[in-house]
Amino acid sequence: MIFPRARQTHRAVADHYDELDPIYRQLWGEHVHHGLWATGRETPRQAVEALSDLVAQRLRFEAGERLIDIGCGYGATARRFATRGAEVTGFTLSAAQAAAAPAAERVTIHVRDWLANGLPDACADHAYAIESSEHMEDKPAFFREARRVLRPGGRLVVCAWLAREGASPREVRHLLEPICYEGRLPSMGSALEYEGWGEAAGFRLASYEDASAQVARTWTICGARFLGAMVTDGALRRQALAARNRLFALSVPRLIAAYRTGAMRYGVFTFVAG
């Protein structure tokens, strides 16, 4: 597992998303996750919705079932699933994200740490975490809580930033560790570690997909949009330069390089509760 040079807490994660909220929404929109380019012809909006739809396919939920969105951001995926009849409860650390999320039928959003979620045992049919497990200080506990709140047979789909097995010291030093530090990730695990944590919590791994090649375009688009906005948008430029979390801008070229070298992977896990 890769750790940043300084400890990153859930409070640091909340501060990151609260402060950068306007920039994230302006540059990428209501989905705070990668896009998935299956054909290469998708627009960015279609690509982010495609990733949400892939999660839906893996969950196999039915209308009326109760879903948990762990790290729901602005609730865009939760609202998408609610239009298909699901009852979705979302969790985010960011008050700014929750405040910006439009109200929607069958969607409830809590500003609360997943590791202290307060839900009763076996209260949900399925759960998903799209790029939020990276921000968990205790990843085994992330899985234990998911298993606790799911009924037996419930599915957990996890989309995660992953470190390549056997990443070189150079890749760790120049790419993976700085990405953790600048992005407020307490750690970055590998695919094998995620599988182990899930199984130890009482899940069975039903499938794993490496979607790195399909999602990597996200960061070249984000980088181009950010550079363009820094030139043309004075308000965004001033906000970005003054932000406490401005170091995250440095992670954009690192992420591009990490995908191109294979140092970082993007995994989609489907677990089944035993």
PDB file of N, CA and C in Angstrom, residues 207-269:
ATOM      1  N   SER A 207     -16.314 -10.353  -9.522  1.00  0.00           N
ATOM      2  CA  SER A 207     -15.628  -9.970 -10.759  1.00  0.00           C
ATOM      3  C   SER A 207     -14.701  -8.799 -10.485  1.00  0.00           C
ATOM      4  N   TYR A 208     -13.688  -8.687 -11.335  1.00  0.00           N
ATOM      5  CA  TYR A 208     -12.770  -7.552 -11.304  1.00  0.00           C
ATOM      6  C   TYR A 208     -12.439  -7.162 -12.736  1.00  0.00           C
ATOM      7  N   GLU A 209     -12.496  -5.880 -13.020  1.00  0.00           N
ATOM      8  CA  GLU A 209     -12.167  -5.361 -14.346  1.00  0.00           C
ATOM      9  C   GLU A 209     -11.152  -4.239 -14.208  1.00  0.00           C
ATOM     10  N   ASP A 210     -10.118  -4.277 -15.017  1.00  0.00           N
ATOM     11  CA  ASP A 210      -9.161  -3.183 -15.096  1.00  0.00           C
ATOM     12  C   ASP A 210      -9.629  -2.262 -16.222  1.00  0.00           C
ATOM     13  N   ALA A 211     -10.139  -1.098 -15.847  1.00  0.00           N
ATOM     14  CA  ALA A 211     -10.697  -0.149 -16.817  1.00  0.00           C
ATOM     15  C   ALA A 211      -9.754   1.016 -17.086  1.00  0.00           C
ATOM     16  N   SER A 212      -8.484   0.861 -16.773  1.00  0.00           N
ATOM     17  CA  SER A 212      -7.527   1.956 -16.887  1.00  0.00           C
ATOM     18  C   SER A 212      -7.532   2.602 -18.269  1.00  0.00           C
ATOM     19  N   ALA A 213      -7.489   1.788 -19.300  1.00  0.00           N
ATOM     20  CA  ALA A 213      -7.418   2.326 -20.661  1.00  0.00           C
ATOM     21  C   ALA A 213      -8.681   3.078 -21.040  1.00  0.00           C
ATOM     22  N   GLN A 214      -9.808   2.690 -20.444  1.00  0.00           N
ATOM     23  CA  GLN A 214     -11.082   3.335 -20.793  1.00  0.00           C
ATOM     24  C   GLN A 214     -11.330   4.637 -20.032  1.00  0.00           C
ATOM     25  N   VAL A 215     -10.624   4.840 -18.912  1.00  0.00           N
ATOM     26  CA  VAL A 215     -10.887   6.045 -18.100  1.00  0.00           C
ATOM     27  C   VAL A 215      -9.778   7.092 -18.183  1.00  0.00           C
ATOM     28  N   ALA A 216      -8.610   6.727 -18.681  1.00  0.00           N
ATOM     29  CA  ALA A 216      -7.443   7.607 -18.592  1.00  0.00           C
ATOM     30  C   ALA A 216      -7.643   8.948 -19.284  1.00  0.00           C
ATOM     31  N   ARG A 217      -8.470   8.998 -20.321  1.00  0.00           N
ATOM     32  CA  ARG A 217      -8.700  10.249 -21.051  1.00  0.00           C
ATOM     33  C   ARG A 217      -9.247  11.353 -20.146  1.00  0.00           C
ATOM     34  N   THR A 218      -9.868  10.968 -19.036  1.00  0.00           N
ATOM     35  CA  THR A 218     -10.422  11.945 -18.092  1.00  0.00           C
ATOM     36  C   THR A 218      -9.426  13.057 -17.779  1.00  0.00           C
ATOM     37  N   TRP A 219      -8.171  12.677 -17.534  1.00  0.00           N
ATOM     38  CA  TRP A 219      -7.219  13.652 -17.012  1.00  0.00           C
ATOM     39  C   TRP A 219      -6.630  14.539 -18.091  1.00  0.00           C
ATOM     40  N   THR A 220      -6.554  14.079 -19.323  1.00  0.00           N
ATOM     41  CA  THR A 220      -6.109  14.982 -20.390  1.00  0.00           C
ATOM     42  C   THR A 220      -7.175  16.039 -20.649  1.00  0.00           C
ATOM     43  N   ILE A 221      -8.447  15.655 -20.547  1.00  0.00           N
ATOM     44  CA  ILE A 221      -9.533  16.625 -20.717  1.00  0.00           C
ATOM     45  C   ILE A 221      -9.550  17.607 -19.560  1.00  0.00           C
ATOM     46  N   CYS A 222      -9.441  17.091 -18.325  1.00  0.00           N
ATOM     47  CA  CYS A 222      -9.425  17.975 -17.155  1.00  0.00           C
ATOM     48  C   CYS A 222      -8.244  18.942 -17.216  1.00  0.00           C
ATOM     49  N   GLY A 223      -7.079  18.428 -17.597  1.00  0.00           N
ATOM     50  CA  GLY A 223      -5.908  19.288 -17.683  1.00  0.00           C
ATOM     51  C   GLY A 223      -6.086  20.399 -18.697  1.00  0.00           C
ATOM     52  N   ALA A 224      -6.635  20.064 -19.870  1.00  0.00           N
ATOM     53  CA  ALA A 224      -6.854  21.085 -20.898  1.00  0.00           C
ATOM     54  C   ALA A 224      -7.883  22.105 -20.447  1.00  0.00           C
ATOM     55  N   ARG A 225      -8.933  21.653 -19.812  1.00  0.00           N
ATOM     56  CA  ARG A 225      -9.963  22.582 -19.329  1.00  0.00           C
ATOM     57  C   ARG A 225      -9.405  23.502 -18.243  1.00  0.00           C
ATOM     58  N   PHE A 226      -8.594  22.932 -17.358  1.00  0.00           N
ATOM     59  CA  PHE A 226      -8.033  23.738 -16.274  1.00  0.00           C
ATOM     60  C   PHE A 226      -7.082  24.799 -16.816  1.00  0.00           C
ATOM     61  N   LEU A 227      -6.203  24.413 -17.724  1.00  0.00           N
ATOM     62  CA  LEU A 227      -5.270  25.382 -18.291  1.00  0.00           C
ATOM     63  C   LEU A 227      -6.011  26.476 -19.054  1.00  0.00           C
ATOM     64  N   GLY A 228      -7.037  26.096 -19.782  1.00  0.00           N
ATOM     65  CA  GLY A 228      -7.819  27.092 -20.508  1.00  0.00           C
ATOM     66  C   GLY A 228      -8.506  28.065 -19.575  1.00  0.00           C
ATOM     67  N   ALA A 229      -9.078  27.534 -18.500  1.00  0.00           N
ATOM     68  CA  ALA A 229      -9.761  28.396 -17.540  1.00  0.00           C
ATOM     69  C   ALA A 229      -8.787  29.316 -16.813  1.00  0.00           C
ATOM     70  N   MET A 230      -7.586  28.821 -16.533  1.00  0.00           N
ATOM     71  CA  MET A 230      -6.592  29.666 -15.868  1.00  0.00           C
ATOM     72  C   MET A 230      -6.197  30.859 -16.737  1.00  0.00           C
ATOM     73  N   VAL A 231      -6.289  30.700 -18.039  1.00  0.00           N
ATOM     74  CA  VAL A 231      -5.955  31.791 -18.955  1.00  0.00           C
ATOM     75  C   VAL A 231      -7.124  32.747 -19.140  1.00  0.00           C
ATOM     76  N   THR A 232      -8.337  32.207 -19.233  1.00  0.00           N
ATOM     77  CA  THR A 232      -9.480  33.024 -19.635  1.00  0.00           C
ATOM     78  C   THR A 232     -10.397  33.458 -18.495  1.00  0.00           C
ATOM     79  N   ASP A 233     -10.331  32.773 -17.365  1.00  0.00           N
ATOM     80  CA  ASP A 233     -11.278  33.027 -16.268  1.00  0.00           C
ATOM     81  C   ASP A 233     -10.526  33.577 -15.064  1.00  0.00           C
ATOM     82  N   GLY A 234     -10.569  34.895 -14.892  1.00  0.00           N
ATOM     83  CA  GLY A 234      -9.824  35.521 -13.804  1.00  0.00           C
ATOM     84  C   GLY A 234     -10.289  35.085 -12.433  1.00  0.00           C
ATOM     85  N   ALA A 235     -11.603  34.913 -12.258  1.00  0.00           N
ATOM     86  CA  ALA A 235     -12.126  34.522 -10.952  1.00  0.00           C
ATOM     87  C   ALA A 235     -11.645  33.130 -10.569  1.00  0.00           C
ATOM     88  N   LEU A 236     -11.706  32.195 -11.525  1.00  0.00           N
ATOM     89  CA  LEU A 236     -11.226  30.841 -11.236  1.00  0.00           C
ATOM     90  C   LEU A 236      -9.727  30.856 -10.979  1.00  0.00           C
ATOM     91  N   ARG A 237      -8.995  31.639 -11.745  1.00  0.00           N
ATOM     92  CA  ARG A 237      -7.539  31.697 -11.566  1.00  0.00           C
ATOM     93  C   ARG A 237      -7.190  32.197 -10.169  1.00  0.00           C
ATOM     94  N   ARG A 238      -7.857  33.248  -9.729  1.00  0.00           N
ATOM     95  CA  ARG A 238      -7.575  33.782  -8.385  1.00  0.00           C
ATOM     96  C   ARG A 238      -7.936  32.769  -7.310  1.00  0.00           C
ATOM     97  N   GLN A 239      -9.058  32.094  -7.488  1.00  0.00           N
ATOM     98  CA  GLN A 239      -9.477  31.109  -6.491  1.00  0.00           C
ATOM     99  C   GLN A 239      -8.496  29.939  -6.447  1.00  0.00           C
ATOM    100  N   ALA A 240      -8.074  29.460  -7.618  1.00  0.00           N
ATOM    101  CA  ALA A 240      -7.156  28.323  -7.667  1.00  0.00           C
ATOM    102  C   ALA A 240      -5.813  28.664  -7.044  1.00  0.00           C
ATOM    103  N   LEU A 241      -5.297  29.845  -7.319  1.00  0.00           N
ATOM    104  CA  LEU A 241      -3.979  30.221  -6.802  1.00  0.00           C
ATOM    105  C   LEU A 241      -4.011  30.483  -5.303  1.00  0.00           C
ATOM    106  N   ALA A 242      -5.158  30.893  -4.779  1.00  0.00           N
ATOM    107  CA  ALA A 242      -5.266  31.197  -3.350  1.00  0.00           C
ATOM    108  C   ALA A 242      -5.680  29.991  -2.511  1.00  0.00           C
ATOM    109  N   ALA A 243      -6.091  28.918  -3.139  1.00  0.00           N
ATOM    110  CA  ALA A 243      -6.655  27.780  -2.417  1.00  0.00           C
ATOM    111  C   ALA A 243      -5.601  27.064  -1.577  1.00  0.00           C
ATOM    112  N   ARG A 244      -6.006  26.631  -0.384  1.00  0.00           N
ATOM    113  CA  ARG A 244      -5.126  25.814   0.448  1.00  0.00           C
ATOM    114  C   ARG A 244      -4.784  24.507  -0.248  1.00  0.00           C
ATOM    115  N   ASN A 245      -5.724  24.005  -1.053  1.00  0.00           N
ATOM    116  CA  ASN A 245      -5.573  22.713  -1.718  1.00  0.00           C
ATOM    117  C   ASN A 245      -5.109  22.854  -3.171  1.00  0.00           C
ATOM    118  N   ARG A 246      -4.445  23.967  -3.485  1.00  0.00           N
ATOM    119  CA  ARG A 246      -4.031  24.212  -4.872  1.00  0.00           C
ATOM    120  C   ARG A 246      -3.006  23.194  -5.377  1.00  0.00           C
ATOM    121  N   LEU A 247      -2.341  22.487  -4.457  1.00  0.00           N
ATOM    122  CA  LEU A 247      -1.358  21.488  -4.899  1.00  0.00           C
ATOM    123  C   LEU A 247      -1.981  20.389  -5.743  1.00  0.00           C
ATOM    124  N   PHE A 248      -3.315  20.222  -5.635  1.00  0.00           N
ATOM    125  CA  PHE A 248      -3.937  19.158  -6.424  1.00  0.00           C
ATOM    126  C   PHE A 248      -3.747  19.389  -7.919  1.00  0.00           C
ATOM    127  N   ALA A 249      -3.555  20.651  -8.334  1.00  0.00           N
ATOM    128  CA  ALA A 249      -3.319  20.921  -9.758  1.00  0.00           C
ATOM    129  C   ALA A 249      -2.086  20.179 -10.259  1.00  0.00           C
ATOM    130  N   LEU A 250      -1.114  19.981  -9.369  1.00  0.00           N
ATOM    131  CA  LEU A 250       0.103  19.266  -9.767  1.00  0.00           C
ATOM    132  C   LEU A 250      -0.165  17.791 -10.042  1.00  0.00           C
ATOM    133  N   SER A 251      -1.243  17.269  -9.457  1.00  0.00           N
ATOM    134  CA  SER A 251      -1.547  15.855  -9.641  1.00  0.00           C
ATOM    135  C   SER A 251      -2.102  15.546 -11.020  1.00  0.00           C
ATOM    136  N   VAL A 252      -2.628  16.553 -11.707  1.00  0.00           N
ATOM    137  CA  VAL A 252      -3.211  16.268 -13.025  1.00  0.00           C
ATOM    138  C   VAL A 252      -2.149  15.715 -13.980  1.00  0.00           C
ATOM    139  N   PRO A 253      -1.000  16.380 -14.177  1.00  0.00           N
ATOM    140  CA  PRO A 253       0.021  15.760 -15.043  1.00  0.00           C
ATOM    141  C   PRO A 253       0.581  14.464 -14.462  1.00  0.00           C
ATOM    142  N   ARG A 254       0.627  14.352 -13.134  1.00  0.00           N
ATOM    143  CA  ARG A 254       1.089  13.088 -12.547  1.00  0.00           C
ATOM    144  C   ARG A 254       0.119  11.953 -12.884  1.00  0.00           C
ATOM    145  N   LEU A 255      -1.177  12.239 -12.811  1.00  0.00           N
ATOM    146  CA  LEU A 255      -2.170  11.209 -13.115  1.00  0.00           C
ATOM    147  C   LEU A 255      -2.090  10.776 -14.579  1.00  0.00           C
ATOM    148  N   ILE A 256      -1.888  11.741 -15.460  1.00  0.00           N
ATOM    149  CA  ILE A 256      -1.714  11.402 -16.871  1.00  0.00           C
ATOM    150  C   ILE A 256      -0.519  10.466 -17.037  1.00  0.00           C
ATOM    151  N   ALA A 257       0.587  10.827 -16.390  1.00  0.00           N
ATOM    152  CA  ALA A 257       1.800  10.009 -16.493  1.00  0.00           C
ATOM    153  C   ALA A 257       1.614   8.649 -15.815  1.00  0.00           C
ATOM    154  N   ALA A 258       0.922   8.621 -14.685  1.00  0.00           N
ATOM    155  CA  ALA A 258       0.738   7.368 -13.946  1.00  0.00           C
ATOM    156  C   ALA A 258      -0.073   6.363 -14.758  1.00  0.00           C
ATOM    157  N   TYR A 259      -1.078   6.843 -15.470  1.00  0.00           N
ATOM    158  CA  TYR A 259      -1.840   5.936 -16.332  1.00  0.00           C
ATOM    159  C   TYR A 259      -1.004   5.485 -17.524  1.00  0.00           C
ATOM    160  N   ARG A 260      -0.270   6.407 -18.114  1.00  0.00           N
ATOM    161  CA  ARG A 260       0.508   6.065 -19.312  1.00  0.00           C
ATOM    162  C   ARG A 260       1.619   5.054 -19.002  1.00  0.00           C
ATOM    163  N   THR A 261       2.204   5.166 -17.824  1.00  0.00           N
ATOM    164  CA  THR A 261       3.266   4.236 -17.449  1.00  0.00           C
ATOM    165  C   THR A 261       2.717   2.946 -16.850  1.00  0.00           C
ATOM    166  N   GLY A 262       1.458   2.960 -16.456  1.00  0.00           N
ATOM    167  CA  GLY A 262       0.871   1.792 -15.807  1.00  0.00           C
ATOM    168  C   GLY A 262       1.106   1.753 -14.313  1.00  0.00           C
ATOM    169  N   ALA A 263       1.734   2.799 -13.756  1.00  0.00           N
ATOM    170  CA  ALA A 263       1.979   2.830 -12.309  1.00  0.00           C
ATOM    171  C   ALA A 263       0.676   2.844 -11.528  1.00  0.00           C
ATOM    172  N   MET A 264      -0.347   3.489 -12.084  1.00  0.00           N
ATOM    173  CA  MET A 264      -1.657   3.532 -11.453  1.00  0.00           C
ATOM    174  C   MET A 264      -2.655   2.823 -12.339  1.00  0.00           C
ATOM    175  N   ARG A 265      -3.560   2.095 -11.705  1.00  0.00           N
ATOM    176  CA  ARG A 265      -4.597   1.368 -12.422  1.00  0.00           C
ATOM    177  C   ARG A 265      -5.962   1.838 -11.935  1.00  0.00           C
ATOM    178  N   TYR A 266      -6.984   1.513 -12.689  1.00  0.00           N
ATOM    179  CA  TYR A 266      -8.362   1.836 -12.290  1.00  0.00           C
ATOM    180  C   TYR A 266      -9.154   0.543 -12.306  1.00  0.00           C
ATOM    181  N   GLY A 267      -9.607   0.143 -11.129  1.00  0.00           N
ATOM    182  CA  GLY A 267     -10.284  -1.139 -11.004  1.00  0.00           C
ATOM    183  C   GLY A 267     -11.751  -1.018 -10.672  1.00  0.00           C
ATOM    184  N   VAL A 268     -12.538  -1.943 -11.206  1.00  0.00           N
ATOM    185  CA  VAL A 268     -13.967  -2.046 -10.884  1.00  0.00           C
ATOM    186  C   VAL A 268     -14.190  -3.429 -10.285  1.00  0.00           C
ATOM    187  N   PHE A 269     -14.500  -3.457  -8.999  1.00  0.00           N
ATOM    188  CA  PHE A 269     -14.706  -4.692  -8.249  1.00  0.00           C
ATOM    189  C   PHE A 269     -16.212  -4.908  -8.021  1.00  0.00           C
TER     190      PHE A 269
END
